[in-house]
Coordinates of C-alpha atoms in Angstrom, one line a residue:
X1048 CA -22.4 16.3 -43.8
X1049 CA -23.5 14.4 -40.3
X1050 CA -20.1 12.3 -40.3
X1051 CA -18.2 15.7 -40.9
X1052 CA -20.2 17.3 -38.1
X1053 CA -19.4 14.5 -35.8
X1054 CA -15.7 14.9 -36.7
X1055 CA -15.5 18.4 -36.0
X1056 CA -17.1 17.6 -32.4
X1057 CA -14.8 15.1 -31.7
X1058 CA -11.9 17.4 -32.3
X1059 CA -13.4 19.5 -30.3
X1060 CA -13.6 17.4 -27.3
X1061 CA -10.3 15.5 -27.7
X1062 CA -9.6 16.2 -24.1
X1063 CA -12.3 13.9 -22.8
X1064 CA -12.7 11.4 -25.9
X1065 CA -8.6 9.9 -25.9
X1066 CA -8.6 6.2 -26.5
X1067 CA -8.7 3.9 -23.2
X1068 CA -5.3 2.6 -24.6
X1069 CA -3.6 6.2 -23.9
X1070 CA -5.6 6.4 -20.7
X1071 CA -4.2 3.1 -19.2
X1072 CA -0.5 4.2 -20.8
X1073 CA -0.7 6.7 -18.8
X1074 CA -1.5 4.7 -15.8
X1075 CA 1.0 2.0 -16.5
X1076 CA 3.7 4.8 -16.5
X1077 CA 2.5 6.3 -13.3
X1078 CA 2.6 2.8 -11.7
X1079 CA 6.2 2.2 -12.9
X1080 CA 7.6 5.9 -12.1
X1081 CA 6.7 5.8 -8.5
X1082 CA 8.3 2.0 -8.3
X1083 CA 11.3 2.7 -10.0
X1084 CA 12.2 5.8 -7.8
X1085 CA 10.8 4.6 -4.0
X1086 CA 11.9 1.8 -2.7
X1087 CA 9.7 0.5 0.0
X1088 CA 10.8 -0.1 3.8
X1089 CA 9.8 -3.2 3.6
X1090 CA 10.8 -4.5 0.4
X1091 CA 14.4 -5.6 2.1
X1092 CA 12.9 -8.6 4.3
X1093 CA 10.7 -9.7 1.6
X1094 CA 13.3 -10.3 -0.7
X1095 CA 15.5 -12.2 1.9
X1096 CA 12.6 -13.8 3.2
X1097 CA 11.6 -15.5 0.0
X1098 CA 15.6 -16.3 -0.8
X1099 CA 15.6 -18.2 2.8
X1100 CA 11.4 -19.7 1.9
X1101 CA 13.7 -21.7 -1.0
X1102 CA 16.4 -22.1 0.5
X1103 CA 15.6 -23.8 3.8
X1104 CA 12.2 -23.8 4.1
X1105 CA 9.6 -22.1 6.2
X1106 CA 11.2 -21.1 9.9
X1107 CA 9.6 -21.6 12.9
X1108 CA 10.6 -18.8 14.6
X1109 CA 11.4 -15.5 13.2
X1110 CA 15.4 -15.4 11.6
X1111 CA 16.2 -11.8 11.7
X1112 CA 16.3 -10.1 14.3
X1113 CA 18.3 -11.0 17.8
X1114 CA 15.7 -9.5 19.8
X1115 CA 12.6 -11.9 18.9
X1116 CA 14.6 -14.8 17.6
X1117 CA 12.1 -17.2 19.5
X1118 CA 9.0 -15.3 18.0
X1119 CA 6.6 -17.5 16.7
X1120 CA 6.4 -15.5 12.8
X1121 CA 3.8 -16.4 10.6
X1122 CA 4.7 -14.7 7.3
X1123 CA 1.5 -14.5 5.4
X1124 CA 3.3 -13.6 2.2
X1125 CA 5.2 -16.2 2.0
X1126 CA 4.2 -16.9 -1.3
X1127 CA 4.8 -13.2 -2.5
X1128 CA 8.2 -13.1 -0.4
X1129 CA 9.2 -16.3 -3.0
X1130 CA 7.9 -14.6 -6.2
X1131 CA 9.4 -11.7 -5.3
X1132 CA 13.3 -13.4 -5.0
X1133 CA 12.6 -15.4 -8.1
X1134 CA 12.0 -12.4 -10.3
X1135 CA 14.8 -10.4 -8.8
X1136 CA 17.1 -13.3 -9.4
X1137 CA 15.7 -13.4 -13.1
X1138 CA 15.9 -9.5 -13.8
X1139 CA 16.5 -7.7 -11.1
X1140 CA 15.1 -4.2 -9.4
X1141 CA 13.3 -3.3 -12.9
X1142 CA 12.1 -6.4 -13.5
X1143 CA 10.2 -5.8 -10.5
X1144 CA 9.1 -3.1 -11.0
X1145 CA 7.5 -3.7 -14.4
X1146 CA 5.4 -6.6 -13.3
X1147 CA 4.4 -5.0 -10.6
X1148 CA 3.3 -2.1 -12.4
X1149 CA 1.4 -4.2 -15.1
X1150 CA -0.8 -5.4 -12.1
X1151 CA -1.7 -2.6 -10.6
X1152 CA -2.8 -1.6 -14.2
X1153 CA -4.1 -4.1 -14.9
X1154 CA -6.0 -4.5 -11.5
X1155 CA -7.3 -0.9 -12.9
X1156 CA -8.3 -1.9 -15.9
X1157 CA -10.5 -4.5 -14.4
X1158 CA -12.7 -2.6 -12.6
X1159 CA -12.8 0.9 -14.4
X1160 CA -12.1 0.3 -18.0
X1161 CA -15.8 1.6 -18.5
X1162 CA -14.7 4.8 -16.4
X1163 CA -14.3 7.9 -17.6
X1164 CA -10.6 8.6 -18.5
X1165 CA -10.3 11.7 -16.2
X1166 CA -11.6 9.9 -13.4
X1167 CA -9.4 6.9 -14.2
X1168 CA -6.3 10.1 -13.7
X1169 CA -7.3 10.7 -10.5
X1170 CA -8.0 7.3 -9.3
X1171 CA -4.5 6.3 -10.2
X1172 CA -2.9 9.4 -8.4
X1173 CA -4.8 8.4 -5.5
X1174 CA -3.2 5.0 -5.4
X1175 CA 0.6 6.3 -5.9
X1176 CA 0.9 6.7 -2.2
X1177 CA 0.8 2.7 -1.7
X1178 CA 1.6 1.7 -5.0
X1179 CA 5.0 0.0 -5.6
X1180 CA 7.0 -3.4 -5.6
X1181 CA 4.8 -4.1 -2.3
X1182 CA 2.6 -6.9 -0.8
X1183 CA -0.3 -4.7 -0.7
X1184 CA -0.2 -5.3 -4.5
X1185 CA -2.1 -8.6 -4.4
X1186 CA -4.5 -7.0 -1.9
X1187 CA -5.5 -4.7 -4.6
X1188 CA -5.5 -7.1 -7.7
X1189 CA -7.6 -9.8 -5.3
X1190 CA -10.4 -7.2 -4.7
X1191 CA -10.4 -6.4 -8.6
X1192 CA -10.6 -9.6 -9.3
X1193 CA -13.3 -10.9 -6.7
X1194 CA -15.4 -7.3 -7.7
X1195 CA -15.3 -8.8 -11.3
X1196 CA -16.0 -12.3 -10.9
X1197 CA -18.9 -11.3 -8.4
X1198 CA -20.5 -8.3 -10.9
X1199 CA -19.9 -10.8 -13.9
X1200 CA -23.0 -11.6 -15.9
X1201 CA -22.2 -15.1 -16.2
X1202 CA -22.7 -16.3 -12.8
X1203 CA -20.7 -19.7 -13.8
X1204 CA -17.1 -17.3 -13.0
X1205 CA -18.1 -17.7 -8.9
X1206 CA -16.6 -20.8 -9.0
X1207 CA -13.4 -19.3 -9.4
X1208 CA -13.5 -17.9 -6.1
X1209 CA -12.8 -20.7 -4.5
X1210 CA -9.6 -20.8 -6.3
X1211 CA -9.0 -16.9 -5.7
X1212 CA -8.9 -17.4 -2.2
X1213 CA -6.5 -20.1 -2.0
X1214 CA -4.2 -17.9 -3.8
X1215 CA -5.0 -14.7 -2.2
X1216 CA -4.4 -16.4 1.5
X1217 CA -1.0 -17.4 0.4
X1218 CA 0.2 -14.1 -0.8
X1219 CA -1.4 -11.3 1.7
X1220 CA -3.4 -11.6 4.8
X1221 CA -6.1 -9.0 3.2
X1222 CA -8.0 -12.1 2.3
X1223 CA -10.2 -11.5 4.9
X1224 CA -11.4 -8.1 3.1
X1225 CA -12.8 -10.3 0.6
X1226 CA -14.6 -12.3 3.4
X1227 CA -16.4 -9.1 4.1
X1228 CA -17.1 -7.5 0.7
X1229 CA -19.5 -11.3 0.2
X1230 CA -21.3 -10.9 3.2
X1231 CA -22.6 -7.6 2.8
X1232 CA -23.5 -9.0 -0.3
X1233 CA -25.0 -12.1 1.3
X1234 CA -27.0 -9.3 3.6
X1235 CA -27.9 -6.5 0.4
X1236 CA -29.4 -9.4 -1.4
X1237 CA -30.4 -11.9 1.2
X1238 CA -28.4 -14.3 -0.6
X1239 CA -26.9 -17.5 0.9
X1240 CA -25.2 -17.8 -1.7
X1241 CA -22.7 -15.8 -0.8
X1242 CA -22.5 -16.8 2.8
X1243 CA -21.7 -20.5 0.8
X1244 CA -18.4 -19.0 -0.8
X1245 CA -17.1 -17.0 2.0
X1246 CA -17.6 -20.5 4.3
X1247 CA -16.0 -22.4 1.5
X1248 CA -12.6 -19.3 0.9
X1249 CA -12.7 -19.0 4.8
X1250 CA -11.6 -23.1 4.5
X1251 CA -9.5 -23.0 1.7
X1252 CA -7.5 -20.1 3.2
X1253 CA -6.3 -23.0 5.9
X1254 CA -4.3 -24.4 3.4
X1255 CA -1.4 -22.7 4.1
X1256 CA 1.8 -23.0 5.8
X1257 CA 0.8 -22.0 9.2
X1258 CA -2.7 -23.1 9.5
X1259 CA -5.3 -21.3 11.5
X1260 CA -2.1 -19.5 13.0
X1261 CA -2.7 -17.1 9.8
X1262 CA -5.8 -16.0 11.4
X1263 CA -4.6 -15.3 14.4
X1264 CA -2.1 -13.1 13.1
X1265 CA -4.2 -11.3 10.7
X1266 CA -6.7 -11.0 13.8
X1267 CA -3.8 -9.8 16.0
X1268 CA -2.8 -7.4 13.4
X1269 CA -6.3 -5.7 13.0
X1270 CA -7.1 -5.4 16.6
X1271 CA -4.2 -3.7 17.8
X1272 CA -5.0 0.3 17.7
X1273 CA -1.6 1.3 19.2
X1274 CA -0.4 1.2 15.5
X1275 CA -2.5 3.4 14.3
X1276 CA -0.9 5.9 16.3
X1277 CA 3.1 4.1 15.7
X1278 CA 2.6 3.4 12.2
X1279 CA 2.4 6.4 9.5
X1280 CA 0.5 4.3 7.1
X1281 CA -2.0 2.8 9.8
X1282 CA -2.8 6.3 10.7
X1283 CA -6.8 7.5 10.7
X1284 CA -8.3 10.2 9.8
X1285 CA -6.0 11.2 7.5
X1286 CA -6.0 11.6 3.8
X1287 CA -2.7 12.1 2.0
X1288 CA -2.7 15.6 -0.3
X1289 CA -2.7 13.5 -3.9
X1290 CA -5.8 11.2 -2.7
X1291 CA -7.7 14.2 -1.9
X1292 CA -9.0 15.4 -5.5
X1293 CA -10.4 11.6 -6.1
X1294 CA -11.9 11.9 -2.2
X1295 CA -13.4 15.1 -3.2
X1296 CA -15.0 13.8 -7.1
X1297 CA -16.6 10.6 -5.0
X1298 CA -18.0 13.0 -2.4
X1299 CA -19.4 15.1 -5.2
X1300 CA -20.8 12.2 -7.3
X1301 CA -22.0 10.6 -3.7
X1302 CA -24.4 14.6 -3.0
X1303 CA -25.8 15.1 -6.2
X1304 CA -27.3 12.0 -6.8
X1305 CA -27.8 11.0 -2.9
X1306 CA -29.8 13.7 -1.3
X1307 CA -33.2 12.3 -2.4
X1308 CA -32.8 8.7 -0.9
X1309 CA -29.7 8.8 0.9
X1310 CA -30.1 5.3 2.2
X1311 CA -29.4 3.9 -1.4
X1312 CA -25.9 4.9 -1.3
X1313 CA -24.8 3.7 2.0
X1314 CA -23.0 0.9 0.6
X1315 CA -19.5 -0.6 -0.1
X1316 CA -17.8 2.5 -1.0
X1317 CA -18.9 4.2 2.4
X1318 CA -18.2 1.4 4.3
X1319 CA -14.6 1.3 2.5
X1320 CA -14.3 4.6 2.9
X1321 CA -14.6 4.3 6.7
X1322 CA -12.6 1.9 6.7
X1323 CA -10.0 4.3 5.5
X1324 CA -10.5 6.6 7.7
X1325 CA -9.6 4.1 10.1
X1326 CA -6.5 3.5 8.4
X1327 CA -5.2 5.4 5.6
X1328 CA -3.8 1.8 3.8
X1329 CA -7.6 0.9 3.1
X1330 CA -8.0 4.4 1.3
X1331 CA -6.4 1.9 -2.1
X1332 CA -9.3 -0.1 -1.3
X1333 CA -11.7 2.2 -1.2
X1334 CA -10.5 3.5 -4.5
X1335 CA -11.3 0.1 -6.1
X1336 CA -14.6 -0.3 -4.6
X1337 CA -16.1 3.0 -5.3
X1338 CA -14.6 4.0 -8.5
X1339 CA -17.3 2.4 -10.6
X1340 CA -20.0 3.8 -8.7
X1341 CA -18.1 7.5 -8.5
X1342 CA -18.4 7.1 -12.7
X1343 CA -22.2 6.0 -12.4
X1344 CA -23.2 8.7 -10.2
X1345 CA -21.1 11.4 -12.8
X1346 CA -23.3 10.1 -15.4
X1347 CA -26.4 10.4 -13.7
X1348 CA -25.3 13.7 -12.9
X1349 CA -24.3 14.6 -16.6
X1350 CA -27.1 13.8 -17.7
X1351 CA -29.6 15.9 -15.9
X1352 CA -27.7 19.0 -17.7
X1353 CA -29.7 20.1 -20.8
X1354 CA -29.0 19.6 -24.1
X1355 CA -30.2 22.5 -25.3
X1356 CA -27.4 25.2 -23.4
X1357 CA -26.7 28.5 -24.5
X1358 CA -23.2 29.3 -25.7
X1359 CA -22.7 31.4 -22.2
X1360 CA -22.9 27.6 -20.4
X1361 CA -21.1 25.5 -22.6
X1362 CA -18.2 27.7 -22.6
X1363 CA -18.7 27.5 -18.4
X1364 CA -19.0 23.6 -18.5
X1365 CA -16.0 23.1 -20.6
X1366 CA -13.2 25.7 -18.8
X1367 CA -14.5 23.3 -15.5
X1368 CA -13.2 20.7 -18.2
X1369 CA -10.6 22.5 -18.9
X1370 CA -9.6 23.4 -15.5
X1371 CA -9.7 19.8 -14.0
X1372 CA -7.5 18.3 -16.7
X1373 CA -5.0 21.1 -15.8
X1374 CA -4.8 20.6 -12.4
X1375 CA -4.3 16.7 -13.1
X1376 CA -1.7 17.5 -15.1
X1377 CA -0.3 19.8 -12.7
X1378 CA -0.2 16.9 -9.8
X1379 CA 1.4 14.6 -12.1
X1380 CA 4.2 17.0 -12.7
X1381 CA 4.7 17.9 -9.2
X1382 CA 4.5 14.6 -8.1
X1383 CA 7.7 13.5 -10.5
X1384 CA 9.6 16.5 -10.0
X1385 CA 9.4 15.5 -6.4
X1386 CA 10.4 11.6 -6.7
X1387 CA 14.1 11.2 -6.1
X1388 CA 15.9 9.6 -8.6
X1389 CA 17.8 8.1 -6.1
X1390 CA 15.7 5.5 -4.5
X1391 CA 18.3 4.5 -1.5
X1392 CA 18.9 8.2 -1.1
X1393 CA 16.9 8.1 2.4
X1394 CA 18.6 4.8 3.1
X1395 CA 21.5 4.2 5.3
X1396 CA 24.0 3.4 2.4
X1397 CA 27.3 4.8 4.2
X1398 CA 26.7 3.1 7.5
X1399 CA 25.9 -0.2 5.5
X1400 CA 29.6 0.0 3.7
X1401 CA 31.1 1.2 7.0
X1402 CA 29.7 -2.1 8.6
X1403 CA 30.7 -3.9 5.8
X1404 CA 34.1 -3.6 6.1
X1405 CA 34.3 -2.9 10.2
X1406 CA 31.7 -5.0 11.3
X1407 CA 29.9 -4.3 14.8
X1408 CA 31.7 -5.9 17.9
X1409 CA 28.3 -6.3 19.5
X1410 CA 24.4 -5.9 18.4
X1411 CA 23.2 -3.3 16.3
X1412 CA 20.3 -1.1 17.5
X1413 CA 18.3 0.5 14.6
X1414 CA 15.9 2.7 13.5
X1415 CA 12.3 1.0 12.6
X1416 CA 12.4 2.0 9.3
X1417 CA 16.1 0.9 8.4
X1418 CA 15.1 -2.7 9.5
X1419 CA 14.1 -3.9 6.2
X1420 CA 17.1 -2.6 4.3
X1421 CA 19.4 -4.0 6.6
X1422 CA 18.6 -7.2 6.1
X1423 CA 18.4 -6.9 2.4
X1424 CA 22.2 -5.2 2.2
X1425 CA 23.9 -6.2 5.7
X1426 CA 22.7 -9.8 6.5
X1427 CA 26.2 -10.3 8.5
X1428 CA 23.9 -8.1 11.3
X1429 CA 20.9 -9.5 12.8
X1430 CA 18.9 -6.1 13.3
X1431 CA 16.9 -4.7 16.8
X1432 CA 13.8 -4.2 14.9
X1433 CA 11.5 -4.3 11.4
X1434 CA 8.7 -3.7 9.3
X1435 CA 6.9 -7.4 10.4
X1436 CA 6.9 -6.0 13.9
X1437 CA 4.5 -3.7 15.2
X1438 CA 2.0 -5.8 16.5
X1439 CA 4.7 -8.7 18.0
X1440 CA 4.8 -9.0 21.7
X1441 CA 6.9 -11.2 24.5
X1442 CA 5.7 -11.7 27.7
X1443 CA 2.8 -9.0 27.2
X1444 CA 4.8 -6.2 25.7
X1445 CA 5.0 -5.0 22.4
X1446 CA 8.2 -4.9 20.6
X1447 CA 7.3 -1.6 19.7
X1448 CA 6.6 -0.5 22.9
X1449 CA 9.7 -0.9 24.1
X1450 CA 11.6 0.6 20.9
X1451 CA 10.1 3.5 21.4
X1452 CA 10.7 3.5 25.6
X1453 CA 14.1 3.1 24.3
X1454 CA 14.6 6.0 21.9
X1455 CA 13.0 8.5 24.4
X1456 CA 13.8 6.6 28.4
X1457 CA 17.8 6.6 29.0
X1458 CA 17.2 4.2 32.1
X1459 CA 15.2 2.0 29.6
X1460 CA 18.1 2.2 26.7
X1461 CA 20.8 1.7 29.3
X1462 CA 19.3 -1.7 30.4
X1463 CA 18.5 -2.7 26.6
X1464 CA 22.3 -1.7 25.4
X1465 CA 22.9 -4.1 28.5
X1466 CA 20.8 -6.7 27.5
X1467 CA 21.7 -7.3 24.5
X1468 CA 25.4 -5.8 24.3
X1469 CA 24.2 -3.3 21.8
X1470 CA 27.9 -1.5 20.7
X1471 CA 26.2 0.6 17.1
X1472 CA 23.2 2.7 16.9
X1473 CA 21.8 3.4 13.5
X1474 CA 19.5 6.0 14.0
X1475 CA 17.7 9.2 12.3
X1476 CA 19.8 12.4 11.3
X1477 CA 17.0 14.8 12.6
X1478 CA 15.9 16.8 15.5
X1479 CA 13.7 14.1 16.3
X1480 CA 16.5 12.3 17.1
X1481 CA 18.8 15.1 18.9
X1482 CA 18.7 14.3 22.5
X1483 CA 19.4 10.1 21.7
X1484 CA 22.6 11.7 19.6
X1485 CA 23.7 13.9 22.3
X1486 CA 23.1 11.4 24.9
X1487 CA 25.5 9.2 23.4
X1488 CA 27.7 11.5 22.4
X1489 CA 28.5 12.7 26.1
X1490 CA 29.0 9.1 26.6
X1491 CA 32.1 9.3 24.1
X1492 CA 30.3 7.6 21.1
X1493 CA 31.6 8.6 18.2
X1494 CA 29.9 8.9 14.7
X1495 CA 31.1 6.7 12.3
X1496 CA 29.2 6.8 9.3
X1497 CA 26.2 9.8 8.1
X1498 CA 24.1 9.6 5.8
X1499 CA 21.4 12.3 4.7
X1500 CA 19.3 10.8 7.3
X1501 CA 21.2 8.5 9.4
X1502 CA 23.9 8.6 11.7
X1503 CA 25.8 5.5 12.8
X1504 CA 27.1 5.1 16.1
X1505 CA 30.0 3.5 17.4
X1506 CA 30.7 2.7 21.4
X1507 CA 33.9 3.4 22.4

């Protein structure tokens, strides 16, 4: 009789009791659907870079672009850039995209594979905005893998993270994060022992191609607040619309069992939080941090509800149940209904072929975000600008700066066309984009090539 009544409430509750190995199915397909169907900005110059790592070696000077061809670049995933080519020479796009997807699942499965399966959902979902074949990948699989080591009963695993440093150094500048996750530990527990492995990762993240200049550039990179501003995914204070229902659960979990000591909770997942706030590309972060804790806090709340309901209550308790898995489910439709199945359709394909076959007479000015996939599909072009840039600078001015000076200053672009004999512009087919067009077309450019959002220029 007990095993059948035990039965009959498991069927009943099938919606929160599926198997972890459906859970982090369901994950792994999330991962791979957004990577198969968006193909990052960026993914263009790591690809090239990592062909040119093996092929010739690490450059002084950046190789891309004619308008910072002197630039002292320090590519701090150099090592990614390398693993990246080799894969795609092995199996291409998909190929990618599959490994790729098995880490961020399985950088998932490392820290919540104690967590409740709905809250596992909406985790995930919140992560989809940076997820991909990107760098930020190994930012998110080092932090799993440092929360792990660091939470691990067996205190003998530390000495791995050492070797998790060297590694993480080499394939993403977010090494540092890991620097600061050990000393708040070092301060929570008044531990020197975690001010002993950052010294020793800080160390062992010089051996690298560039040195210290890794530091510099990762320091350069975090100080400068004009991106936060240039850059959509630097931007604060703002919280993309499928990260929100995982904000909003923490937030929950964080008031019901905070109000009484409120100090207790002010730890890594606020101070990751924050750090999202400051820029949205930390909000991945956060997720791993506090998604633990979130679970804890759910069960500490769960279990202050008493046993003994009436009918009335259970029925109320289990439509909330009802009516969260719904709306998961209803976010994870939208969101692939609204994935292109095309994942160059917002790429400049058209003006690529055009150039192909009529190459530019002179330089080719370019959109910011087009940089990338021009030097993936059009290496014959050196391009104006790219994804490594926003933070560069020559004599005290910021690449960026003068991109945009360029795009909205007609003096300005006169005397950069001048400069650097720029005879094509590839640039956006919107009206943010309307008066550059119309400049050029009263000064008899013609359009050569359109896209869905591009138009490519000619000089006459």
């Amino acid at each position: 009789m007990v095993r059948k009544k035990m039965t009959k409430n498991k069927s009943k509750w099938w919606w929160l009791t599926w198997p972890p190995v459906v859970t982090f199915g369901i994950v792994f397909n999330i991962f791979f659907l957004i990577a198969l169907f968006r193909l990052d900005p960026d993914f263009g110059w790591h690809l090239k870079s990592g062909e040119y790592f093996l092929q010739h070696g690490i450059p002084a000077t950046d190789i891309f672009t004619y308008t910072a061809s002197s630039f002292p670049w320090v590519d701090h995933e150099w090592l990614s850039d390398i693993f990246t080519y080799v894969l795609y020479s092995i199996g291409g796009y998909n190929l990618l995209c599959l490994l790729s997807s098995a880490v961020w699942t399985f950088a998932m499965w490392l820290v919540a594979r104690k967590v409740h399966n709905l809250t596992i959902i909406l985790a995930t979902l919140a992560m989809t905005p940076f997820s991909g074949v990107r760098a930020i990948t190994w930012s998110v699989l080092g932090l799993a893998l440092l929360t792990v080591i660091v939470k691990a009963k067996n205190h003998r695993y530390r000495w791995f993270i050492p070797l998790l440093f060297l590694v993480w150094a080499n394939v993403h500048g977010s090494f540092v994060i890991g620097f600061v996750y050990l000393l708040y530990l070092a301060v929570k527990e008044r531990s020197l022992e975690y001010v002993a492995w950052t010294a020793v990762g800080a160390v062992l993240a010089l051996i690298n191609p560039y040195g210290l200049s890794i530091y510099i550039e990762v320091f350069r990179t975090i100080t400068d607040t004009a991106i936060h501003t240039q850059i959509s995914e630097w931007r604060s204070f703002w919280i993309p619309w499928i990260v929100t229902p995982y904000v909003l659960l923490w937030a929950c979990a964080f008031a019901l069992t905070g109000y009484k000591d409120w100090r207790k909770y002010l730890g890594l997942d606020v101070i990751f939080f924050l750090a999202g706030m400051s820029s949205v590309r930390n909000l991945v972060l956060f997720v791993i941090i506090s998604i633990q804790v979130t679970d804890e806090r759910l069960r500490q709340t769960a279990a202050l509800i008493p046993k003994d309901l009436d009918k009335p209550r259970r029925l109320f308790i289990a439509s909330v149940g009802v009516i969260i898995t719904i709306s998961v489910l209803t976010i994870v439709v939208y969101m692939y209904k609204n994935i292109s199945l095309d994942r160059e359709y917002v790429y400049p394909r058209n003006a690529v072929a055009y150039l192909q076959k009529n190459p530019c007479k002179g330089a080719l000015f370019n959109h910011y975000d087009f940089g990338g996939y021009l030097i993936w599909k059009l290496p014959s072009h050196k391009v104006y600008i790219d994804g490594r840039m926003p933070s560069w600078a020559v004599n005290g001015q910021k690449y960026m700066d003068i991109y945009q000076d360029v795009l909205e200053d007609k003096n300005i672009r006169a005397k950069e066309f001048k400069k650097y004999d720029i005879q094509c512009v590839l640039t956006l087919n919107s009206d943010d984009r309307k008066e550059l067009v119309d400049d050029l077309k009263n000064q008899h450019w013609t359009v050569a090539a359109e896209d869905p959002r591009s138009l490519l220029l000619i000089h006459p």
